[in-house]
Every structure is written in C-alpha cells, then in structure tokens.
Coordinates of C-alpha atoms in Angstrom, one line a residue:
X1 CA -15.9 5.6 8.7
X2 CA -18.8 7.9 9.4
X3 CA -20.5 5.4 11.7
X4 CA -17.5 3.7 13.3
X5 CA -17.7 5.7 16.5
X6 CA -21.4 5.1 17.0
X7 CA -20.9 1.4 16.2
X8 CA -18.1 1.0 18.6
X9 CA -20.0 2.8 21.4
X10 CA -23.4 1.1 20.9
X11 CA -22.5 -2.3 19.6
X12 CA -19.0 -3.0 20.9
X13 CA -19.4 -1.0 24.1
X14 CA -16.1 0.9 23.7
X15 CA -15.9 4.5 25.0
X16 CA -13.3 6.9 26.3
X17 CA -9.6 6.1 26.0
X18 CA -10.2 2.6 24.5
X19 CA -12.2 4.3 21.7
X20 CA -9.3 6.5 20.9
X21 CA -7.0 3.4 20.8
X22 CA -9.4 1.7 18.3
X23 CA -9.4 4.8 16.1
X24 CA -5.6 5.1 16.3
X25 CA -5.3 1.5 15.2
X26 CA -7.6 2.2 12.3
X27 CA -5.6 5.3 11.4
X28 CA -2.3 3.4 11.4
X29 CA -3.9 0.6 9.3
X30 CA -5.0 3.2 6.7
X31 CA -1.4 4.4 6.4
X32 CA -0.1 0.8 6.0
X33 CA -2.8 0.2 3.4
X34 CA -1.9 3.2 1.4
X35 CA 1.8 2.3 1.3
X36 CA 1.0 -1.4 0.6
X37 CA -1.5 -0.5 -2.0
X38 CA 1.0 1.6 -3.8
X39 CA 3.4 -1.3 -3.9
X40 CA 0.8 -3.6 -5.3
X41 CA -0.5 -1.0 -7.8
X42 CA 3.0 -1.1 -9.4
X43 CA 2.6 -4.9 -9.8
X44 CA -0.9 -5.2 -11.1
X45 CA -3.3 -2.3 -10.4
X46 CA -6.4 -4.0 -11.8
X47 CA -6.0 -7.1 -9.6
X48 CA -5.2 -5.0 -6.6
X49 CA -8.6 -3.1 -7.0
X50 CA -10.4 -6.5 -7.2
X51 CA -8.6 -7.9 -4.2
X52 CA -9.1 -4.7 -2.3
X53 CA -12.9 -4.8 -3.0
X54 CA -13.0 -8.4 -1.7
X55 CA -11.0 -7.5 1.3
X56 CA -13.2 -4.5 2.1
X57 CA -16.3 -6.5 1.8
X58 CA -14.8 -9.2 4.1
X59 CA -13.6 -6.6 6.7
X60 CA -17.1 -5.0 6.8
X61 CA -18.8 -8.4 7.1
X62 CA -16.4 -9.4 9.9
X63 CA -17.1 -6.1 11.6
X64 CA -20.8 -6.7 11.4
X65 CA -20.5 -10.3 12.6
X66 CA -18.1 -9.8 15.5
X67 CA -19.0 -6.3 16.5
X68 CA -20.0 -7.2 20.0
X69 CA -16.5 -8.5 20.9
X70 CA -13.7 -5.9 21.3
X71 CA -10.6 -7.8 20.0
X72 CA -12.2 -9.2 16.8
X73 CA -13.7 -5.8 16.2
X74 CA -10.3 -4.2 16.5
X75 CA -8.9 -6.7 14.0
X76 CA -11.8 -6.1 11.6
X77 CA -11.2 -2.3 11.9
X78 CA -7.5 -2.8 11.1
X79 CA -8.5 -4.9 8.0
X80 CA -11.0 -2.2 7.0
X81 CA -8.3 0.4 7.2
X82 CA -5.8 -1.6 5.2
X83 CA -8.2 -2.6 2.4
X84 CA -10.1 0.7 2.4
X85 CA -7.0 2.8 1.6
X86 CA -5.0 0.0 -0.1
X87 CA -7.1 0.3 -3.3
X88 CA -6.6 4.1 -3.6
X89 CA -3.2 4.0 -5.3
X90 CA -4.4 1.4 -7.8
X91 CA -7.6 3.3 -8.6
X92 CA -5.5 6.4 -9.2
X93 CA -3.0 4.5 -11.4
X94 CA -5.8 2.8 -13.4
X95 CA -7.7 6.0 -14.1
X96 CA -4.6 7.8 -15.2
X97 CA -3.4 5.0 -17.4
X98 CA -6.8 4.3 -19.0
X99 CA -7.3 8.0 -19.8
X100 CA -4.4 8.0 -22.2
X101 CA -3.6 11.6 -23.3
X102 CA -6.3 12.9 -20.9
X103 CA -4.5 11.4 -17.9
X104 CA -3.6 14.7 -16.3
X105 CA -7.3 15.8 -16.3
X106 CA -8.5 12.4 -15.3
X107 CA -6.3 12.2 -12.2
X108 CA -8.9 14.4 -10.3
X109 CA -11.6 11.7 -10.9
X110 CA -10.7 9.2 -8.2
X111 CA -10.7 11.9 -5.5
X112 CA -14.0 13.3 -6.7
X113 CA -15.5 9.8 -6.9
X114 CA -14.3 9.1 -3.4
X115 CA -15.9 12.2 -2.0
X116 CA -19.2 11.4 -3.8
X117 CA -19.0 7.9 -2.4
X118 CA -18.4 9.2 1.1
X119 CA -21.4 11.5 0.8
X120 CA -23.7 8.8 -0.7
X121 CA -22.4 6.2 1.7
X122 CA -23.1 8.4 4.7
X123 CA -26.6 9.2 3.4
X124 CA -27.3 5.5 2.9
X125 CA -25.9 4.7 6.3
X126 CA -28.1 7.4 7.8
X127 CA -31.2 5.9 6.3
X128 CA -30.1 2.4 7.6
X129 CA -29.5 3.8 11.1
X130 CA -32.7 5.7 11.1
X131 CA -34.8 2.7 10.1
X132 CA -32.9 0.0 12.0
X133 CA -29.8 0.2 14.1
X134 CA -26.2 1.4 13.7
X135 CA -25.3 -2.1 12.7
X136 CA -27.4 -1.7 9.7
X137 CA -25.0 1.0 8.4
X138 CA -22.2 -1.6 8.5
X139 CA -24.4 -4.0 6.6
X140 CA -25.2 -1.3 4.0
X141 CA -21.4 -1.0 3.6
X142 CA -21.2 -4.8 3.1
X143 CA -23.8 -4.6 0.3
X144 CA -22.1 -1.7 -1.5
X145 CA -18.7 -3.4 -1.2
X146 CA -20.2 -6.6 -2.6
X147 CA -21.5 -4.7 -5.6
X148 CA -18.1 -3.2 -6.2
X149 CA -16.4 -6.6 -6.6
X150 CA -17.9 -7.5 -10.1
X151 CA -17.5 -3.8 -11.2
X152 CA -13.8 -3.9 -10.2
X153 CA -13.4 -7.2 -11.9
X154 CA -15.1 -5.9 -15.1
X155 CA -12.8 -2.8 -15.2
X156 CA -9.8 -5.1 -15.3
X157 CA -10.7 -5.8 -19.0
X158 CA -10.4 -2.1 -19.9
X159 CA -7.4 -1.2 -22.0
X160 CA -5.7 2.2 -22.5
X161 CA -6.6 4.0 -25.7
X162 CA -4.3 3.4 -28.6
X163 CA -2.8 6.7 -29.7
X164 CA -3.0 7.4 -33.4
X165 CA 0.2 7.5 -35.3
X166 CA 1.2 10.9 -36.5

C-alpha cells in the first residue's frame, strides 16, 4: 500500500478526486476481504492462506501489467484489497491453533509479522523505486508474493502439538 498513491499518480495518471475514489474502493475491498477471509478461515484456514497468497500475487501482477489503464487498475486494486486482508483471519487462526497451549501468547505474532513485513516491503519498494521506477515497487511485491505461495503451501502440513496426557 505504501506505493499505491505514487503508482496511481505516475503510472495510471490518477490525481485529485479520482485518486480518492480509487483509495476508497481499495479500502472497501479490504473490509470485504477481512469479512470473507474470516468466513473461509472457519472452513479451511490453511487452504485460505494459500489461495490468498496466489490471489495477492495475481492482483499485484495485474496491477503491474494494466497500471496505465484506469478501470483495470481499479479492479486490480480491489482484488489487492480483498486478497491482502482476506488472509489475515486465516493467518491468525492458524498461528493460534498451531501454538497449542501457547496460543494466547502466539496470537501477537501475526500482527508483529505483518508490521515487520510492511517495514521490509516498504524498504524493498524504496530501493526498487530509487533504482528504477515506481512500477518496480509493484514488481517487487509480485516477487515477494510469489515466494509466499510455496511457504504458505508448506505450512499447510503443520499440525497442532499433541498435548501430553495427564
């Protein structure tokens, strides 16, 4: 999200009130993603994380590829919002369930990891923008999202600890 406004201004050519409309659409999509992600977390959290990672990579790739056209960019931003926040409930659920008796302590990990990811992603995007263009920040996001797909898939094989019998 750090580089969305510069991307919209320099690549898509959106400024002023239309820029606010794009950001509003993105914000509404994040709310929809959060609610939808919670629903799917109840069904199969591990699968939701994988599908969310795939969707996030696809949305970022679409943003990169269609960024010069306003309507497809708006659709890509909406997909980015839905998938970006849609995985959050599943991540939270997976961490707590996999932590077993340490679930209450572990529930702080997803938020901490997200904040670290935001900081590292912003730094990587800044390097990409500094060396290339603002579009390079989006491609950096695509690369990171692609890396998360096999990681998310691999975590689907993790099982909660078996509690010892008293």
